[in-house]
């Protein structure tokens, strides 16, 4: 460190001496640059004048032109009064500048003449634009379009346009004013061309550019003669010193960052493993030792394959090696075996470390132990499966109760008919007519039983196959299943469903609707309501299906409302409900149909009477293509 300080002081001493000896020369150089800047400014201002002179009719920024005129005068005076300009030892440069000064004065005079006419021109230009909207004359419109195009269409003949304007016979005051202003514009245009030719004749741009080049050459010659030796040495020494200091600074920063990074990696919750290009372990952090049970000394020099659980195929590891050996990053999950034989799951990212030639020198693996998360996911899946099975058992009970209810009357009729056959046979009163009558009764009711079976046999479809079905028919099937209970409770179902097709698992949607209607029916049992209604509406919009179920059962308390879709949550007595109905409905709509479901209390009117209840809103994508159906 002391040696570095001495070298630095030596360098600064030499640089200081060189800078002191060149101070006066630098002042002279600064004056040269100042003069050069003034000359460049004159070149730029002259270009602005040329742009103004070429803009013809549509230029309006006269304030800028006046500022440029003032700037030219200012810069010319500053150049004349500059001490370095007075000391120029090349008479040609001075004489050339005085010639340019005279030409600039002429150019300014021409510009002022154009500016003086531009106000009148622009006024006339605005007038013909305004009058054009009130004039309906084809020839006049042709004149207007030609005048407008003077700036843009070089093919317009000015003499022909002048002739059209001067020979046009006006028929009203507006046309007279229009022609008067058109003559003003054409007169300006002719005069402008003359002024432009006079400006071009001066050749001021070429003179200024040539003067700028000559002055640059002269200034470069002076500057080079002053600076070549001194600045060369000073620059070498100065930048050498800067490079040395910067190098020391970088080394300090890198060392600090390396220490900080090493501490962060060593104490990180993530597992960090570094291997060489032969996959031999060079470094592991504390998290690796904590998770795997192996110490650093036990794994150094070995390969990560020592953690293999052999629960992943060889193709998995071959693909991994193929990816990282090609210099690409790999991401995935490992199933490893720890030192004590326990299986652990790790989410990993392996990044190849490349040298300057793009060759792999090391591999950096950053891994996160997700064993607990995996176990939690398994428990959740198992819990969902149990809930699903419970829900299906409840639905099966609903179906069996419905079948029993709908079979009760037909079975009674069949039994009565069979008893009639037997009695008539015993009393010898069974003739062909009565026999046929009893048989028809038995056959008709048997057919009814068969139809009931057909209606319910597809309610549980264990294949879980997606189909395209009509929502209206699905709702009818659902009502066929539980309609008798709603009828017994005097609950009226009002439907407003257009013909809507949906792709998905029809039986699961039916199960969801049954759960919702069961919830409303339980609410009706709890509250004494004379007229009971359930409204089912469905419509489609923007490739989505919107399904709503609303009742007038009194609603749900606010503190309970947000919990109704949670598993095992129920407001009923433990012996009357399990609390999984609406939870399974939520799971089916959100996970199986990739939709959304919400519930809220509503107040509304029906048949002129105020009603209060809940409303469940369901939104489902109309097509489930490319969406994996989740099976229980």
Coordinates of C-alpha atoms in Angstrom, one line a residue:
X1 CA 0.0 0.0 0.0
X2 CA 2.9 2.4 0.8
X3 CA 4.5 1.8 -2.5
X4 CA 1.2 2.6 -4.3
X5 CA 1.0 5.9 -2.4
X6 CA 4.5 6.9 -3.3
X7 CA 4.0 6.1 -7.0
X8 CA 0.7 8.1 -6.9
X9 CA 2.4 11.1 -5.3
X10 CA 5.1 11.0 -7.9
X11 CA 2.6 10.9 -10.7
X12 CA 0.6 13.8 -9.3
X13 CA 3.9 15.9 -9.0
X14 CA 4.8 15.5 -12.6
X15 CA 1.2 16.1 -13.7
X16 CA 1.1 19.3 -11.6
X17 CA 4.2 20.6 -13.2
X18 CA 3.0 19.9 -16.7
X19 CA -0.3 21.6 -16.0
X20 CA 1.4 24.7 -14.6
X21 CA 3.7 25.0 -17.7
X22 CA 0.8 24.7 -20.1
X23 CA -1.7 27.0 -18.3
X24 CA -0.9 30.0 -20.5
X25 CA -1.0 27.9 -23.7
X26 CA -4.5 26.6 -22.6
X27 CA -5.8 30.1 -22.3
X28 CA -4.8 30.8 -25.9
X29 CA -6.4 27.5 -27.0
X30 CA -9.6 28.4 -25.2
X31 CA -9.7 31.7 -27.2
X32 CA -9.3 29.8 -30.4
X33 CA -12.2 27.5 -29.4
X34 CA -14.3 30.6 -28.5
X35 CA -13.7 32.2 -31.9
X36 CA -14.4 28.9 -33.6
X37 CA -17.7 28.6 -31.8
X38 CA -18.7 32.1 -32.9
X39 CA -17.9 31.3 -36.5
X40 CA -19.9 28.0 -36.2
X41 CA -22.8 30.0 -34.8
X42 CA -22.7 32.3 -37.9
X43 CA -22.8 29.3 -40.1
X44 CA -25.9 27.9 -38.2
X45 CA -27.7 31.3 -38.3
X46 CA -27.1 31.6 -42.0
X47 CA -28.6 28.1 -42.5
X48 CA -31.7 29.3 -40.6
X49 CA -32.0 32.3 -43.0
X50 CA -31.7 29.9 -45.9
X51 CA -34.5 27.8 -44.5
X52 CA -36.6 30.9 -44.0
X53 CA -36.0 32.1 -47.5
X54 CA -37.0 28.6 -48.9
X55 CA -40.2 28.3 -46.9
X56 CA -42.1 30.8 -49.0
X57 CA -45.7 31.2 -47.9
X58 CA -46.2 29.1 -44.7
X59 CA -43.4 30.4 -42.5
X60 CA -44.7 32.2 -39.4
X61 CA -41.9 32.2 -36.8
X62 CA -40.8 35.8 -37.4
X63 CA -39.7 36.2 -33.7
X64 CA -37.0 33.5 -34.3
X65 CA -35.8 35.4 -37.4
X66 CA -35.5 38.7 -35.5
X67 CA -33.6 36.9 -32.8
X68 CA -31.2 35.4 -35.4
X69 CA -30.6 38.9 -36.9
X70 CA -29.7 40.2 -33.5
X71 CA -27.5 37.2 -32.9
X72 CA -25.6 37.7 -36.1
X73 CA -24.8 41.3 -35.2
X74 CA -23.8 40.3 -31.7
X75 CA -21.5 37.5 -32.9
X76 CA -19.8 39.6 -35.6
X77 CA -19.1 42.4 -33.1
X78 CA -17.7 39.8 -30.6
X79 CA -15.4 38.3 -33.2
X80 CA -14.1 41.8 -34.3
X81 CA -13.3 42.7 -30.7
X82 CA -11.7 39.4 -29.7
X83 CA -8.0 39.8 -28.8
X84 CA -7.0 36.7 -30.6
X85 CA -8.8 37.8 -33.8
X86 CA -6.9 41.1 -33.6
X87 CA -3.6 39.2 -33.3
X88 CA -4.2 36.9 -36.2
X89 CA -0.9 36.6 -38.3
X90 CA -2.7 35.6 -41.4
X91 CA -4.2 38.6 -43.3
X92 CA -6.2 36.4 -45.5
X93 CA -8.4 35.2 -42.6
X94 CA -9.1 38.8 -41.6
X95 CA -9.9 40.0 -45.1
X96 CA -12.1 37.0 -45.7
X97 CA -14.1 37.8 -42.6
X98 CA -14.7 41.4 -43.5
X99 CA -16.0 40.3 -46.9
X100 CA -18.3 37.8 -45.1
X101 CA -19.4 40.6 -42.8
X102 CA -20.6 42.7 -45.7
X103 CA -22.4 39.8 -47.3
X104 CA -24.1 39.1 -44.0
X105 CA -25.4 42.7 -43.9
X106 CA -26.8 42.3 -47.4
X107 CA -28.4 38.9 -46.4
X108 CA -30.0 40.5 -43.3
X109 CA -31.4 43.3 -45.5
X110 CA -33.0 40.7 -47.9
X111 CA -34.4 38.8 -44.9
X112 CA -35.9 42.0 -43.4
X113 CA -37.6 42.7 -46.8
X114 CA -39.1 39.3 -46.8
X115 CA -40.3 39.7 -43.2
X116 CA -41.8 43.0 -43.9
X117 CA -44.0 41.5 -46.6
X118 CA -44.8 38.3 -44.7
X119 CA -47.4 39.9 -42.4
X120 CA -49.4 41.1 -45.3
X121 CA -49.0 37.8 -47.1
X122 CA -50.1 35.7 -44.2
X123 CA -53.1 38.0 -43.7
X124 CA -54.1 37.5 -47.3
X125 CA -53.4 33.8 -47.0
X126 CA -55.8 33.5 -44.1
X127 CA -58.5 35.5 -45.9
X128 CA -58.6 33.2 -48.9
X129 CA -58.8 30.2 -46.7
X130 CA -61.7 31.7 -44.8
X131 CA -63.5 33.0 -48.0
X132 CA -63.0 29.6 -49.7
X133 CA -65.6 28.0 -47.4
X134 CA -68.3 30.5 -48.6
X135 CA -67.5 30.5 -52.4
X136 CA -69.0 27.9 -54.7
X137 CA -67.2 28.5 -58.0
X138 CA -65.2 25.8 -59.6
X139 CA -62.7 28.2 -61.3
X140 CA -62.2 30.0 -58.1
X141 CA -61.7 26.7 -56.3
X142 CA -59.1 25.8 -58.9
X143 CA -57.3 29.2 -58.3
X144 CA -57.4 28.5 -54.5
X145 CA -56.0 25.0 -54.8
X146 CA -53.2 26.3 -57.1
X147 CA -52.3 29.1 -54.6
X148 CA -52.3 26.6 -51.7
X149 CA -50.0 24.3 -53.7
X150 CA -47.4 26.9 -54.7
X151 CA -45.2 25.8 -51.8
X152 CA -45.5 22.1 -52.6
X153 CA -46.1 21.7 -56.3
X154 CA -43.3 23.0 -58.6
X155 CA -45.3 22.2 -61.7
X156 CA -47.8 25.1 -61.1
X157 CA -47.0 27.8 -63.7
X158 CA -47.0 31.2 -62.0
X159 CA -47.7 33.1 -65.2
X160 CA -50.7 31.0 -66.0
X161 CA -52.0 31.4 -62.5
X162 CA -51.5 35.2 -62.7
X163 CA -53.5 35.2 -65.9
X164 CA -56.4 33.2 -64.3
X165 CA -56.5 35.6 -61.4
X166 CA -56.4 38.8 -63.4
X167 CA -59.0 37.6 -66.0
X168 CA -61.4 36.2 -63.4
X169 CA -64.8 38.0 -63.5
X170 CA -66.1 38.4 -60.0
X171 CA -69.9 38.3 -59.3
X172 CA -70.1 39.3 -55.7
X173 CA -68.2 41.1 -52.9
X174 CA -66.7 37.9 -51.5
X175 CA -65.2 36.9 -54.8
X176 CA -63.8 40.5 -55.2
X177 CA -62.0 40.2 -51.8
X178 CA -60.8 36.7 -52.7
X179 CA -59.2 37.9 -56.0
X180 CA -57.7 41.0 -54.3
X181 CA -55.9 38.8 -51.7
X182 CA -54.9 36.3 -54.4
X183 CA -53.2 39.0 -56.3
X184 CA -51.3 40.1 -53.2
X185 CA -50.1 36.5 -52.6
X186 CA -49.0 36.1 -56.2
X187 CA -47.2 39.5 -56.2
X188 CA -45.4 38.4 -53.0
X189 CA -44.5 35.1 -54.5
X190 CA -42.9 36.8 -57.5
X191 CA -41.0 39.2 -55.3
X192 CA -39.9 36.4 -53.0
X193 CA -38.4 34.5 -55.9
X194 CA -36.4 37.6 -56.8
X195 CA -35.2 38.1 -53.2
X196 CA -34.3 34.4 -53.0
X197 CA -32.2 34.6 -56.2
X198 CA -30.4 37.6 -54.8
X199 CA -29.7 35.7 -51.6
X200 CA -28.4 32.7 -53.5
X201 CA -26.2 35.0 -55.6
X202 CA -24.3 36.1 -52.5
X203 CA -23.1 32.5 -52.0
X204 CA -22.8 33.2 -48.3
X205 CA -23.1 29.6 -47.2
X206 CA -20.1 28.5 -49.2
X207 CA -18.0 31.5 -48.0
X208 CA -18.9 30.7 -44.4
X209 CA -18.2 27.0 -44.7
X210 CA -14.8 27.8 -46.4
X211 CA -13.9 30.3 -43.7
X212 CA -14.8 27.8 -41.0
X213 CA -12.6 25.2 -42.6
X214 CA -9.7 27.6 -43.0
X215 CA -10.0 28.9 -39.4
X216 CA -10.3 25.3 -38.1
X217 CA -7.1 24.4 -40.0
X218 CA -5.3 27.4 -38.7
X219 CA -6.5 26.8 -35.1
X220 CA -5.6 23.1 -35.3
X221 CA -2.1 24.0 -36.4
X222 CA -1.6 26.4 -33.5
X223 CA -3.2 24.0 -31.0
X224 CA -1.1 21.0 -32.2
X225 CA 2.0 23.0 -32.0
X226 CA 1.3 23.9 -28.3
X227 CA -0.1 20.7 -27.1
X228 CA 1.6 17.8 -28.9
X229 CA 4.4 17.3 -26.5
X230 CA 3.0 18.6 -23.2
X231 CA -0.4 17.0 -23.4
X232 CA 0.9 13.7 -24.7
X233 CA 3.1 13.3 -21.6
X234 CA 0.5 14.7 -19.2
X235 CA -2.2 12.5 -20.6
X236 CA -0.1 9.4 -20.4
X237 CA 0.8 10.1 -16.8
X238 CA -2.6 11.3 -15.8
X239 CA -4.5 8.3 -17.2
X240 CA -1.9 5.9 -16.0
X241 CA -2.4 7.3 -12.5
X242 CA -6.2 7.1 -12.9
X243 CA -6.0 3.6 -14.2
X244 CA -3.8 2.6 -11.2
X245 CA -6.2 4.2 -8.7
X246 CA -9.2 2.7 -10.4
X247 CA -7.6 -0.7 -10.3
X248 CA -7.0 -0.4 -6.6
X249 CA -10.5 0.8 -6.1
X250 CA -12.0 -2.1 -8.1
X251 CA -9.9 -4.6 -6.1
X252 CA -11.2 -3.1 -2.8
X253 CA -14.8 -3.1 -4.0
X254 CA -14.6 -6.7 -5.3
X255 CA -13.0 -7.8 -2.1
X256 CA -15.8 -6.1 -0.1
X257 CA -18.5 -7.5 -2.3
X258 CA -17.0 -11.0 -2.2
X259 CA -16.9 -11.0 1.6
X260 CA -20.5 -9.7 1.7
X261 CA -21.6 -12.2 -0.9
X262 CA -19.9 -15.1 0.8
X263 CA -21.6 -14.3 4.1
X264 CA -25.0 -14.0 2.4
X265 CA -24.5 -17.3 0.6
X266 CA -23.2 -19.1 3.6
X267 CA -26.2 -18.0 5.8
X268 CA -28.8 -18.2 3.1
X269 CA -32.0 -20.3 3.6
X270 CA -31.5 -21.6 0.1
X271 CA -29.2 -24.6 -0.6
X272 CA -26.2 -23.5 -2.6
X273 CA -23.9 -26.0 -4.3
X274 CA -20.9 -25.2 -6.6
X275 CA -19.3 -27.9 -8.7
X276 CA -16.5 -27.9 -11.3
X277 CA -17.1 -28.7 -14.9
X278 CA -16.7 -32.4 -14.0
X279 CA -19.7 -32.1 -11.6
X280 CA -17.5 -32.5 -8.5
X281 CA -18.6 -30.5 -5.5
X282 CA -16.4 -27.5 -4.7
X283 CA -18.6 -25.7 -2.2
X284 CA -21.8 -26.1 -0.2
X285 CA -23.3 -23.7 2.4
X286 CA -24.8 -24.3 5.8
X287 CA -28.3 -24.9 4.5
X288 CA -27.0 -27.9 2.5
X289 CA -25.5 -29.4 5.6
X290 CA -28.7 -28.7 7.5
X291 CA -31.1 -30.2 4.9
X292 CA -29.0 -33.2 3.7
X293 CA -27.3 -34.1 7.0
X294 CA -23.9 -34.3 5.2
X295 CA -21.0 -32.1 6.3
X296 CA -19.0 -30.1 3.9
X297 CA -16.0 -32.4 4.3
X298 CA -18.1 -35.4 3.5
X299 CA -19.3 -34.1 0.1
X300 CA -16.3 -32.1 -1.2
X301 CA -14.9 -33.9 -4.3
X302 CA -18.0 -36.1 -4.7
X303 CA -20.8 -35.5 -7.2
X304 CA -24.4 -34.4 -6.4
X305 CA -25.5 -37.9 -7.6
X306 CA -24.6 -39.1 -4.1
X307 CA -28.0 -37.7 -3.1
X308 CA -30.0 -39.7 -5.7
X309 CA -33.2 -41.3 -4.4
X310 CA -33.6 -43.3 -7.7
X311 CA -37.2 -42.2 -7.8
X312 CA -36.6 -40.2 -11.0
X313 CA -35.7 -41.9 -14.3
X314 CA -32.2 -41.7 -15.9
X315 CA -33.7 -39.6 -18.7
X316 CA -34.3 -36.9 -16.2
X317 CA -30.7 -36.6 -15.3
X318 CA -29.5 -37.0 -18.9
X319 CA -31.7 -34.1 -20.0
X320 CA -30.3 -32.0 -17.1
X321 CA -26.7 -32.6 -18.1
X322 CA -27.5 -32.0 -21.7
X323 CA -29.0 -28.6 -20.9
X324 CA -26.3 -27.2 -18.5
X325 CA -23.4 -28.6 -20.5
X326 CA -24.6 -26.5 -23.5
X327 CA -24.4 -23.4 -21.4
X328 CA -28.1 -23.0 -20.7
X329 CA -29.8 -22.7 -17.3
X330 CA -31.9 -25.6 -16.0
X331 CA -34.8 -25.4 -13.6
X332 CA -36.7 -28.3 -12.1
X333 CA -37.3 -30.4 -9.0
X334 CA -35.2 -33.1 -7.4
X335 CA -36.3 -36.0 -5.3
X336 CA -33.2 -36.7 -3.2
X337 CA -32.3 -39.0 -0.3
X338 CA -30.7 -37.4 2.8
X339 CA -28.0 -39.0 4.9
X340 CA -30.5 -40.5 7.3
X341 CA -32.5 -42.0 4.4
X342 CA -35.3 -39.5 4.5
X343 CA -36.7 -38.4 1.1
X344 CA -36.6 -34.6 0.4
X345 CA -38.0 -32.5 -2.4
X346 CA -35.9 -29.6 -3.8
X347 CA -36.8 -26.9 -6.3
X348 CA -33.6 -26.1 -8.1
X349 CA -32.0 -23.8 -10.6
X350 CA -28.6 -24.7 -12.1
X351 CA -26.6 -22.1 -13.9
X352 CA -23.4 -22.7 -15.9
X353 CA -20.6 -20.3 -15.1
X354 CA -18.7 -19.4 -18.3
X355 CA -15.2 -17.9 -18.8
X356 CA -14.2 -15.2 -21.3
X357 CA -14.1 -17.8 -24.1
X358 CA -17.7 -18.9 -23.4
X359 CA -16.5 -22.2 -22.0
X360 CA -18.2 -23.8 -18.9
X361 CA -15.9 -23.7 -15.9
X362 CA -18.3 -24.3 -13.0
X363 CA -22.0 -24.9 -12.2
X364 CA -23.9 -23.0 -9.6
X365 CA -27.0 -24.7 -8.1
X366 CA -29.4 -22.8 -5.9
X367 CA -32.1 -25.1 -4.4
X368 CA -35.0 -24.7 -2.1
X369 CA -36.2 -27.4 0.2
X370 CA -40.0 -27.9 -0.5
X371 CA -40.5 -31.1 1.3
X372 CA -43.0 -29.6 3.7
X373 CA -44.9 -27.9 0.9
X374 CA -45.1 -31.2 -1.0
X375 CA -46.5 -33.0 2.1
X376 CA -49.0 -30.2 2.6
X377 CA -50.1 -30.5 -1.0
X378 CA -50.6 -34.2 -0.6
X379 CA -52.7 -33.7 2.6
X380 CA -54.8 -31.1 0.7
X381 CA -55.4 -33.4 -2.2
X382 CA -56.4 -36.2 0.2
X383 CA -58.7 -33.8 2.1
X384 CA -60.3 -32.7 -1.2
X385 CA -60.8 -36.3 -2.2
X386 CA -62.5 -37.0 1.1
X387 CA -64.7 -34.0 0.7
X388 CA -65.6 -34.9 -2.9
X389 CA -66.6 -38.5 -1.8
X390 CA -68.7 -37.1 1.0
X391 CA -70.4 -34.7 -1.4
X392 CA -71.1 -37.6 -3.8
X393 CA -72.5 -39.7 -1.0
X394 CA -74.9 -36.9 -0.1
X395 CA -75.8 -36.5 -3.8
X396 CA -76.4 -40.2 -4.0
X397 CA -78.7 -40.0 -1.0
X398 CA -80.6 -37.2 -2.8
X399 CA -81.0 -39.4 -5.9
X400 CA -82.2 -42.4 -3.9
X401 CA -84.7 -40.3 -2.0
X402 CA -85.9 -38.9 -5.3
X403 CA -86.2 -42.4 -6.9
X404 CA -88.0 -43.7 -3.8
X405 CA -90.4 -40.7 -3.9
X406 CA -91.2 -41.1 -7.6
X407 CA -91.5 -44.9 -7.3
X408 CA -93.8 -44.9 -4.4
X409 CA -97.0 -44.1 -6.4
X410 CA -96.3 -46.4 -9.4
X411 CA -95.4 -49.3 -7.1
X412 CA -98.6 -48.8 -5.1
X413 CA -100.6 -48.8 -8.4
X414 CA -98.8 -52.0 -9.6
X415 CA -99.4 -53.7 -6.2
X416 CA -103.1 -52.7 -6.4
X417 CA -103.5 -54.0 -9.9
X418 CA -101.7 -57.3 -9.0
X419 CA -104.0 -57.7 -6.0
X420 CA -107.0 -57.0 -8.3
X421 CA -105.9 -59.7 -10.7
X422 CA -105.5 -62.2 -7.8
X423 CA -108.9 -61.4 -6.2
X424 CA -110.8 -61.6 -9.5
X425 CA -109.0 -64.9 -10.3
X426 CA -110.0 -66.3 -6.8
X427 CA -113.7 -65.2 -7.3
X428 CA -113.7 -66.4 -10.9
X429 CA -114.6 -63.0 -12.1
X430 CA -111.5 -62.3 -14.2
X431 CA -112.6 -62.0 -17.8
X432 CA -110.4 -61.0 -20.7
X433 CA -111.4 -57.3 -20.5
X434 CA -110.4 -57.0 -16.8
X435 CA -107.2 -59.0 -17.4
X436 CA -106.2 -56.7 -20.2
X437 CA -107.1 -53.6 -18.1
X438 CA -105.0 -54.8 -15.1
X439 CA -102.1 -55.8 -17.3
X440 CA -102.1 -52.4 -19.0
X441 CA -102.0 -50.6 -15.6
X442 CA -99.0 -52.8 -14.6
X443 CA -97.2 -52.3 -17.9
X444 CA -97.8 -48.5 -17.9
X445 CA -96.5 -48.0 -14.4
X446 CA -93.5 -50.4 -15.0
X447 CA -92.6 -48.2 -18.1
X448 CA -92.8 -45.2 -15.8
X449 CA -90.4 -46.8 -13.4
X450 CA -88.0 -47.6 -16.2
X451 CA -88.2 -44.0 -17.4
X452 CA -87.3 -42.8 -13.9
X453 CA -84.2 -45.0 -13.9
X454 CA -83.2 -43.6 -17.3
X455 CA -83.6 -40.1 -16.0
X456 CA -81.3 -40.7 -13.0
X457 CA -78.8 -43.3 -14.2
X458 CA -76.4 -40.7 -15.8
X459 CA -76.4 -38.5 -12.7
X460 CA -73.2 -40.2 -11.5
X461 CA -70.8 -40.5 -14.4
X462 CA -67.6 -41.8 -13.1
X463 CA -65.8 -41.3 -16.4
X464 CA -65.7 -37.5 -15.9
X465 CA -65.8 -36.9 -19.6
X466 CA -66.4 -33.4 -21.0
X467 CA -69.4 -33.0 -23.2
X468 CA -71.3 -30.2 -24.8
X469 CA -74.7 -29.8 -23.2
X470 CA -77.6 -27.4 -23.0
X471 CA -77.8 -25.6 -19.7
X472 CA -81.6 -25.4 -19.8
X473 CA -81.9 -29.2 -20.1
X474 CA -79.4 -29.6 -17.3
X475 CA -81.5 -27.4 -15.0
X476 CA -84.5 -29.5 -15.9
X477 CA -82.7 -32.7 -15.1
X478 CA -81.7 -31.2 -11.8
X479 CA -85.3 -30.3 -11.0
X480 CA -86.4 -33.8 -12.0
X481 CA -84.1 -35.0 -9.3
X482 CA -85.1 -32.8 -6.4
X483 CA -88.3 -31.2 -7.7
X484 CA -90.6 -33.3 -5.6
X485 CA -89.0 -31.8 -2.4
X486 CA -89.4 -28.3 -3.7
X487 CA -93.0 -29.1 -4.6
X488 CA -93.7 -30.6 -1.1
X489 CA -92.3 -27.4 0.5
X490 CA -94.4 -25.2 -1.9
X491 CA -91.3 -23.6 -3.4
X492 CA -91.9 -22.1 -6.9
X493 CA -88.9 -22.2 -9.3
X494 CA -88.9 -19.4 -11.9
X495 CA -86.5 -19.9 -14.8
X496 CA -85.3 -17.5 -17.4
X497 CA -82.8 -19.5 -19.5
X498 CA -82.1 -19.1 -23.2
X499 CA -80.7 -21.9 -25.3
X500 CA -77.1 -21.9 -24.1
X501 CA -74.4 -24.6 -24.9
X502 CA -71.6 -25.3 -22.5
X503 CA -68.6 -27.6 -22.7
X504 CA -67.7 -29.4 -19.5
X505 CA -68.8 -32.0 -16.9
X506 CA -72.6 -31.8 -16.9
X507 CA -73.1 -34.0 -13.9
X508 CA -70.8 -31.8 -11.8
X509 CA -72.7 -28.7 -12.8
X510 CA -75.9 -30.5 -11.8
X511 CA -74.4 -31.4 -8.4
X512 CA -73.4 -27.7 -7.9
X513 CA -77.0 -26.5 -8.6
X514 CA -78.4 -29.2 -6.3
X515 CA -76.1 -28.0 -3.5
X516 CA -77.2 -24.4 -4.0
X517 CA -81.0 -25.2 -4.1
X518 CA -80.6 -27.5 -1.0
X519 CA -79.0 -24.5 0.8
X520 CA -82.0 -22.3 -0.2
X521 CA -84.5 -25.0 0.9
X522 CA -82.8 -25.3 4.3
X523 CA -83.1 -21.5 4.7
X524 CA -86.8 -21.7 3.9
X525 CA -87.2 -24.4 6.6
X526 CA -85.5 -22.1 9.1
X527 CA -87.6 -19.0 8.2
X528 CA -91.4 -18.9 8.0
X529 CA -92.1 -17.4 4.6
X530 CA -95.5 -17.7 2.9
X531 CA -94.6 -17.4 -0.7
X532 CA -91.3 -19.1 -1.5
X533 CA -89.4 -18.4 -4.7
X534 CA -86.2 -19.6 -6.4
X535 CA -85.1 -17.8 -9.5
X536 CA -82.7 -19.4 -12.0
X537 CA -81.4 -17.1 -14.8
X538 CA -78.7 -17.8 -17.4
X539 CA -77.4 -15.9 -20.4
X540 CA -74.2 -15.6 -22.4
X541 CA -72.0 -12.6 -23.1
X542 CA -68.4 -12.1 -24.5
X543 CA -67.8 -15.9 -24.7
X544 CA -68.8 -16.3 -21.0
X545 CA -71.9 -17.9 -19.5
X546 CA -73.5 -16.1 -16.5
X547 CA -75.7 -18.2 -14.3
X548 CA -77.5 -16.7 -11.2
X549 CA -79.7 -18.4 -8.5
X550 CA -81.7 -16.1 -6.3
X551 CA -84.2 -16.9 -3.5
X552 CA -86.3 -14.9 -1.0
X553 CA -85.4 -17.0 2.1
X554 CA -84.3 -13.9 4.1
X555 CA -80.6 -13.8 3.3
X556 CA -77.5 -14.6 5.4
X557 CA -75.9 -12.6 8.3
X558 CA -73.0 -10.5 7.1
X559 CA -70.5 -12.1 9.5
X560 CA -71.3 -15.5 8.1
X561 CA -71.6 -14.6 4.4
X562 CA -67.9 -14.5 3.6
X563 CA -67.4 -18.0 5.1
X564 CA -70.1 -20.0 3.3
X565 CA -67.7 -21.4 0.7
X566 CA -65.3 -22.8 3.3
X567 CA -65.1 -26.5 3.9
X568 CA -67.2 -27.9 6.8
X569 CA -68.7 -24.5 7.5
X570 CA -72.5 -24.8 8.2
X571 CA -75.1 -22.8 10.1
X572 CA -77.3 -25.9 10.5
X573 CA -77.2 -28.2 13.5
X574 CA -74.4 -30.8 13.3
X575 CA -77.0 -33.6 12.8
X576 CA -78.6 -31.8 9.9
X577 CA -75.7 -30.8 7.7
X578 CA -72.0 -31.4 6.9
X579 CA -71.1 -27.9 5.6
X580 CA -69.5 -29.3 2.4
X581 CA -72.3 -28.5 -0.1
X582 CA -71.4 -24.9 -1.0
X583 CA -67.7 -25.7 -0.6
X584 CA -67.9 -28.4 -3.2
X585 CA -69.9 -26.1 -5.4
X586 CA -67.1 -23.6 -5.2
X587 CA -64.5 -26.3 -6.0
X588 CA -66.4 -27.5 -9.0
X589 CA -67.0 -24.0 -10.5
X590 CA -63.5 -22.6 -9.9
X591 CA -61.3 -25.7 -10.4
X592 CA -63.3 -27.9 -12.8
X593 CA -65.0 -25.2 -14.9
X594 CA -62.3 -22.5 -14.5
X595 CA -65.0 -20.0 -13.6
X596 CA -65.9 -17.8 -10.6
X597 CA -68.6 -17.8 -8.0
X598 CA -69.8 -15.1 -5.6
X599 CA -72.7 -14.7 -3.1
X600 CA -74.4 -11.7 -1.7
X601 CA -77.6 -10.6 0.0
X602 CA -80.2 -8.9 -2.2
X603 CA -83.4 -6.9 -1.9
X604 CA -85.8 -6.9 -4.8
X605 CA -89.4 -6.8 -5.8
X606 CA -91.5 -9.6 -7.3
X607 CA -95.2 -9.3 -8.2
X608 CA -95.2 -6.0 -6.4
X609 CA -93.9 -7.4 -3.1
X610 CA -90.6 -6.7 -1.5
X611 CA -88.3 -9.8 -1.3
X612 CA -85.1 -10.4 0.6
X613 CA -82.7 -13.3 0.1
X614 CA -79.3 -14.3 -1.4
X615 CA -78.1 -14.3 -4.9
X616 CA -75.3 -16.6 -6.2
X617 CA -73.6 -15.4 -9.4
X618 CA -71.6 -17.9 -11.5
X619 CA -69.4 -17.0 -14.5
X620 CA -68.0 -19.8 -16.7
X621 CA -65.9 -19.6 -19.9
X622 CA -68.1 -21.0 -22.7
X623 CA -65.4 -23.3 -24.0
X624 CA -62.9 -25.3 -21.9
X625 CA -60.6 -26.1 -24.8
X626 CA -57.0 -26.4 -23.6
X627 CA -58.1 -26.4 -20.0
X628 CA -57.3 -29.6 -18.1
X629 CA -60.2 -30.9 -16.1
X630 CA -59.3 -31.7 -12.5
X631 CA -60.4 -35.1 -11.4
X632 CA -61.1 -36.1 -7.8

